[in-house]
PDB file of C-alpha atoms in Angstrom:
ATOM      1  CA  MET A  56       0.021  -0.028  -0.017  1.00 51.00           C
ATOM      2  CA  THR A  57       2.919   2.358   0.687  1.00 67.00           C
ATOM      3  CA  GLY A  58       4.166   2.012  -2.925  1.00 75.00           C
ATOM      4  CA  VAL A  59       0.724   2.814  -4.396  1.00 81.00           C
ATOM      5  CA  GLY A  60       0.390   5.928  -2.168  1.00 83.00           C
ATOM      6  CA  SER A  61       3.758   7.326  -3.158  1.00 89.00           C
ATOM      7  CA  VAL A  62       3.165   6.636  -6.890  1.00 91.00           C
ATOM      8  CA  THR A  63      -0.223   8.413  -6.633  1.00 92.00           C
ATOM      9  CA  THR A  64       1.455  11.303  -4.815  1.00 92.00           C
ATOM     10  CA  ALA A  65       4.145  11.528  -7.445  1.00 92.00           C
ATOM     11  CA  VAL A  66       1.613  11.451 -10.334  1.00 94.00           C
ATOM     12  CA  VAL A  67      -0.511  14.185  -8.658  1.00 94.00           C
ATOM     13  CA  VAL A  68       2.640  16.354  -8.161  1.00 94.00           C
ATOM     14  CA  LEU A  69       3.649  15.857 -11.759  1.00 95.00           C
ATOM     15  CA  VAL A  70       0.116  16.682 -13.033  1.00 95.00           C
ATOM     16  CA  LEU A  71       0.054  19.840 -10.873  1.00 95.00           C
ATOM     17  CA  LEU A  72       3.535  20.835 -12.044  1.00 92.00           C
ATOM     18  CA  ALA A  73       2.682  20.282 -15.676  1.00 93.00           C
ATOM     19  CA  SER A  74      -0.474  22.245 -15.285  1.00 93.00           C
ATOM     20  CA  TYR A  75       1.366  25.173 -13.661  1.00 92.00           C
ATOM     21  CA  ILE A  76       4.074  25.094 -16.426  1.00 93.00           C
ATOM     22  CA  THR A  77       1.353  25.127 -19.160  1.00 93.00           C
ATOM     23  CA  TRP A  78      -0.540  27.962 -17.442  1.00 94.00           C
ATOM     24  CA  THR A  79       2.686  29.927 -17.117  1.00 91.00           C
ATOM     25  CA  ALA A  80       3.564  29.398 -20.756  1.00 92.00           C
ATOM     26  CA  GLY A  81       0.066  30.570 -21.795  1.00 92.00           C
ATOM     27  CA  ARG A  82       0.369  33.617 -19.559  1.00 93.00           C
ATOM     28  CA  LEU A  83       3.747  34.459 -21.047  1.00 93.00           C
ATOM     29  CA  ASP A  84       2.326  34.145 -24.556  1.00 94.00           C
ATOM     30  CA  ARG A  85      -0.530  36.462 -23.609  1.00 95.00           C
ATOM     31  CA  GLN A  86       1.895  39.008 -22.072  1.00 95.00           C
ATOM     32  CA  HIS A  87       3.946  39.044 -25.314  1.00 95.00           C
ATOM     33  CA  ALA A  88       0.713  39.604 -27.301  1.00 95.00           C
ATOM     34  CA  ARG A  89      -0.118  42.533 -25.010  1.00 97.00           C
ATOM     35  CA  VAL A  90       3.349  43.986 -25.615  1.00 96.00           C
ATOM     36  CA  ASP A  91       2.854  43.641 -29.375  1.00 96.00           C
ATOM     37  CA  ALA A  92      -0.585  45.245 -29.250  1.00 97.00           C
ATOM     38  CA  ALA A  93       0.667  48.083 -27.074  1.00 97.00           C
ATOM     39  CA  TRP A  94       3.576  48.689 -29.390  1.00 96.00           C
ATOM     40  CA  ALA A  95       1.235  48.790 -32.414  1.00 95.00           C
ATOM     41  CA  ALA A  96      -0.941  51.372 -30.575  1.00 96.00           C
ATOM     42  CA  LEU A  97       2.142  53.425 -29.616  1.00 95.00           C
ATOM     43  CA  ASP A  98       3.485  53.324 -33.144  1.00 94.00           C
ATOM     44  CA  ALA A  99       0.144  54.525 -34.483  1.00 94.00           C
ATOM     45  CA  GLN A 100       0.075  57.437 -32.054  1.00 94.00           C
ATOM     46  CA  LEU A 101       3.666  58.347 -32.859  1.00 93.00           C
ATOM     47  CA  VAL A 102       2.863  58.446 -36.555  1.00 93.00           C
ATOM     48  CA  ARG A 103      -0.286  60.485 -35.796  1.00 94.00           C
ATOM     49  CA  ARG A 104       1.851  63.027 -33.834  1.00 93.00           C
ATOM     50  CA  ALA A 105       4.352  63.257 -36.684  1.00 92.00           C
ATOM     51  CA  ALA A 106       1.484  63.800 -39.080  1.00 92.00           C
ATOM     52  CA  ALA A 107       0.053  66.612 -36.903  1.00 92.00           C
ATOM     53  CA  ALA A 108       3.501  68.184 -36.870  1.00 90.00           C
ATOM     54  CA  ARG A 109       3.655  67.991 -40.623  1.00 91.00           C
ATOM     55  CA  ALA A 110       0.262  69.681 -40.864  1.00 90.00           C
ATOM     56  CA  LEU A 111       1.535  72.478 -38.680  1.00 89.00           C
ATOM     57  CA  VAL A 112       4.471  73.293 -40.974  1.00 88.00           C
ATOM     58  CA  PRO A 113       2.532  75.510 -43.480  1.00 87.00           C
ATOM     59  CA  LEU A 114       1.277  77.632 -40.624  1.00 85.00           C
ATOM     60  CA  LEU A 115       4.736  78.380 -39.216  1.00 85.00           C
ATOM     61  CA  PRO A 116       7.013  81.187 -40.209  1.00 85.00           C
ATOM     62  CA  PRO A 117       9.662  80.000 -42.668  1.00 86.00           C
ATOM     63  CA  GLY A 118      13.155  79.454 -41.280  1.00 85.00           C
ATOM     64  CA  PRO A 119      15.706  76.821 -40.342  1.00 87.00           C
ATOM     65  CA  ALA A 120      13.721  75.701 -37.273  1.00 85.00           C
ATOM     66  CA  THR A 121      10.646  75.113 -39.292  1.00 85.00           C
ATOM     67  CA  ASP A 122      12.606  73.263 -41.994  1.00 88.00           C
ATOM     68  CA  ARG A 123      14.293  71.084 -39.352  1.00 90.00           C
ATOM     69  CA  MET A 124      10.947  70.222 -37.740  1.00 87.00           C
ATOM     70  CA  ALA A 125       9.447  69.362 -41.113  1.00 88.00           C
ATOM     71  CA  ALA A 126      12.378  67.038 -41.897  1.00 90.00           C
ATOM     72  CA  LEU A 127      12.217  65.407 -38.438  1.00 89.00           C
ATOM     73  CA  ALA A 128       8.444  64.908 -38.757  1.00 89.00           C
ATOM     74  CA  HIS A 129       9.024  63.175 -42.089  1.00 88.00           C
ATOM     75  CA  ASP A 130      11.801  61.004 -40.485  1.00 88.00           C
ATOM     76  CA  ALA A 131       9.433  60.147 -37.618  1.00 88.00           C
ATOM     77  CA  VAL A 132       6.768  58.922 -39.984  1.00 85.00           C
ATOM     78  CA  GLU A 133       9.320  56.768 -41.897  1.00 83.00           C
ATOM     79  CA  ALA A 134      11.230  55.588 -38.784  1.00 82.00           C
ATOM     80  CA  GLY A 135      11.570  51.906 -38.014  1.00 78.00           C
ATOM     81  CA  ASP A 136      12.146  50.278 -34.605  1.00 77.00           C
ATOM     82  CA  GLU A 137      15.843  51.002 -34.590  1.00 80.00           C
ATOM     83  CA  GLY A 138      16.628  54.493 -33.400  1.00 83.00           C
ATOM     84  CA  ARG A 139      12.954  55.429 -33.034  1.00 89.00           C
ATOM     85  CA  GLU A 140      13.509  56.930 -29.580  1.00 90.00           C
ATOM     86  CA  THR A 141      16.191  59.309 -30.932  1.00 91.00           C
ATOM     87  CA  VAL A 142      14.058  60.440 -33.854  1.00 91.00           C
ATOM     88  CA  GLU A 143      11.066  61.012 -31.621  1.00 92.00           C
ATOM     89  CA  ASN A 144      13.159  62.928 -29.036  1.00 90.00           C
ATOM     90  CA  ASP A 145      14.603  65.138 -31.796  1.00 91.00           C
ATOM     91  CA  LEU A 146      11.124  65.790 -33.036  1.00 91.00           C
ATOM     92  CA  THR A 147       9.927  66.813 -29.603  1.00 90.00           C
ATOM     93  CA  ARG A 148      12.808  69.233 -29.214  1.00 89.00           C
ATOM     94  CA  ALA A 149      12.200  70.704 -32.714  1.00 88.00           C
ATOM     95  CA  LEU A 150       8.487  71.096 -31.864  1.00 88.00           C
ATOM     96  CA  ARG A 151       9.260  72.936 -28.665  1.00 87.00           C
ATOM     97  CA  ALA A 152      11.452  75.380 -30.634  1.00 84.00           C
ATOM     98  CA  VAL A 153       8.647  76.242 -33.108  1.00 84.00           C
ATOM     99  CA  VAL A 154       5.364  75.677 -31.261  1.00 82.00           C
ATOM    100  CA  ALA A 155       5.571  79.121 -29.601  1.00 79.00           C
ATOM    101  CA  HIS A 156       5.458  80.722 -33.024  1.00 77.00           C
ATOM    102  CA  ALA A 157       2.465  78.578 -34.197  1.00 79.00           C
ATOM    103  CA  PRO A 158      -0.872  80.369 -34.479  1.00 82.00           C
ATOM    104  CA  ALA A 159      -3.660  78.984 -32.184  1.00 82.00           C
ATOM    105  CA  GLY A 160      -6.061  76.836 -34.065  1.00 84.00           C
ATOM    106  CA  ALA A 161      -7.075  73.281 -35.013  1.00 86.00           C
ATOM    107  CA  ALA A 162      -3.592  72.180 -36.115  1.00 86.00           C
ATOM    108  CA  LEU A 163      -2.030  73.144 -32.818  1.00 87.00           C
ATOM    109  CA  ASP A 164      -4.877  71.543 -30.880  1.00 88.00           C
ATOM    110  CA  GLU A 165      -4.501  68.363 -32.876  1.00 91.00           C
ATOM    111  CA  LEU A 166      -0.762  68.336 -32.106  1.00 90.00           C
ATOM    112  CA  ALA A 167      -1.392  68.806 -28.425  1.00 89.00           C
ATOM    113  CA  ALA A 168      -4.054  65.995 -28.480  1.00 92.00           C
ATOM    114  CA  ALA A 169      -1.650  63.707 -30.333  1.00 92.00           C
ATOM    115  CA  GLY A 170       1.002  64.418 -27.749  1.00 91.00           C
ATOM    116  CA  VAL A 171      -1.320  63.389 -24.909  1.00 92.00           C
ATOM    117  CA  ARG A 172      -2.241  60.182 -26.804  1.00 94.00           C
ATOM    118  CA  VAL A 173       1.477  59.373 -27.261  1.00 94.00           C
ATOM    119  CA  GLY A 174       2.015  59.743 -23.534  1.00 92.00           C
ATOM    120  CA  LEU A 175      -0.893  57.370 -22.713  1.00 94.00           C
ATOM    121  CA  ALA A 176       0.158  54.879 -25.340  1.00 95.00           C
ATOM    122  CA  ARG A 177       3.801  54.916 -24.065  1.00 95.00           C
ATOM    123  CA  SER A 178       2.577  54.390 -20.550  1.00 95.00           C
ATOM    124  CA  PHE A 179       0.512  51.317 -21.564  1.00 97.00           C
ATOM    125  CA  HIS A 180       3.436  49.893 -23.610  1.00 97.00           C
ATOM    126  CA  ASN A 181       5.916  50.306 -20.803  1.00 97.00           C
ATOM    127  CA  SER A 182       3.533  48.767 -18.336  1.00 97.00           C
ATOM    128  CA  ALA A 183       3.148  45.731 -20.563  1.00 97.00           C
ATOM    129  CA  VAL A 184       6.910  45.519 -21.031  1.00 97.00           C
ATOM    130  CA  LYS A 185       7.409  45.673 -17.228  1.00 97.00           C
ATOM    131  CA  ASP A 186       4.897  42.830 -16.607  1.00 96.00           C
ATOM    132  CA  THR A 187       6.373  40.674 -19.408  1.00 95.00           C
ATOM    133  CA  ARG A 188       9.932  41.166 -18.300  1.00 95.00           C
ATOM    134  CA  SER A 189       8.921  40.390 -14.636  1.00 94.00           C
ATOM    135  CA  LEU A 190       7.463  37.049 -15.800  1.00 93.00           C
ATOM    136  CA  ARG A 191      10.369  36.273 -18.230  1.00 93.00           C
ATOM    137  CA  PHE A 192      12.969  36.681 -15.498  1.00 93.00           C
ATOM    138  CA  LYS A 193      11.384  34.119 -13.172  1.00 92.00           C
ATOM    139  CA  ARG A 194      13.635  31.110 -12.522  1.00 93.00           C
ATOM    140  CA  MET A 195      11.271  28.472 -14.000  1.00 89.00           C
ATOM    141  CA  VAL A 196      10.512  30.438 -17.142  1.00 90.00           C
ATOM    142  CA  ARG A 197      14.246  30.886 -17.848  1.00 88.00           C
ATOM    143  CA  ALA A 198      15.122  27.292 -16.960  1.00 88.00           C
ATOM    144  CA  LEU A 199      12.427  25.722 -19.140  1.00 87.00           C
ATOM    145  CA  ARG A 200      12.907  28.402 -21.886  1.00 90.00           C
ATOM    146  CA  LEU A 201       9.197  29.056 -22.002  1.00 87.00           C
ATOM    147  CA  ALA A 202       9.711  32.293 -23.943  1.00 84.00           C
ATOM    148  CA  GLY A 203      11.192  30.396 -26.875  1.00 85.00           C
ATOM    149  CA  ARG A 204      13.081  32.661 -29.235  1.00 88.00           C
ATOM    150  CA  ARG A 205      11.074  35.808 -28.619  1.00 89.00           C
ATOM    151  CA  ARG A 206      13.131  38.861 -27.869  1.00 91.00           C
ATOM    152  CA  ILE A 207      12.955  40.346 -24.421  1.00 92.00           C
ATOM    153  CA  PRO A 208      10.691  43.461 -24.792  1.00 94.00           C
ATOM    154  CA  VAL A 209      12.326  46.816 -24.151  1.00 94.00           C
ATOM    155  CA  PHE A 210      10.956  49.962 -22.687  1.00 94.00           C
ATOM    156  CA  PHE A 211      10.250  52.968 -24.924  1.00 93.00           C
ATOM    157  CA  GLU A 212      11.503  56.186 -23.248  1.00 91.00           C
ATOM    158  CA  ILE A 213      10.932  59.494 -24.932  1.00 90.00           C
ATOM    159  CA  ASP A 214      10.148  62.984 -23.706  1.00 84.00           C
ATOM    160  CA  ASP A 215       6.474  63.218 -24.435  1.00 74.00           C
ATOM    161  CA  THR A 216       5.571  66.060 -22.142  1.00 73.00           C
ATOM    162  CA  ALA A 217       2.951  68.511 -23.327  1.00 60.00           C
ATOM    163  CA  LEU A 218       4.098  71.035 -25.871  1.00 65.00           C
ATOM    164  CA  THR A 219       1.453  73.660 -25.397  1.00 56.00           C
TER     165      THR A 219
END
């Protein structure tokens, strides 16, 4: 009877362990999907902000600061994942230099609203990254390589404070 009890206990422990590992792998997959969705939303808001900056260009007085902002807005629309933070920070600095000379109106309001949406999207993205990284760095997840070959998600840090 002792042998049957220990075998039953071992089977129960193995089933519970396998269930926990399966649940954790599913959770990790959902976290990665959350990061991907948050990145897509952030990317869309960054493009929207760059488009709002481009729409502001014709309303600004001509000059080197306006030309630089227009070029950076174009670069921000075309930017890929690599170097995106640098491009977006440069655009923010360029916008700060010219936004004081922009006439009040719908274009400036759209830029301000786009800036707020970028801040929110960045916050959601970084929250998803934090949660995913926290799970990925757990001992069992690393030991069993539950993340597979997915890259460790990275935070997106830019200066997205209000411009107006």
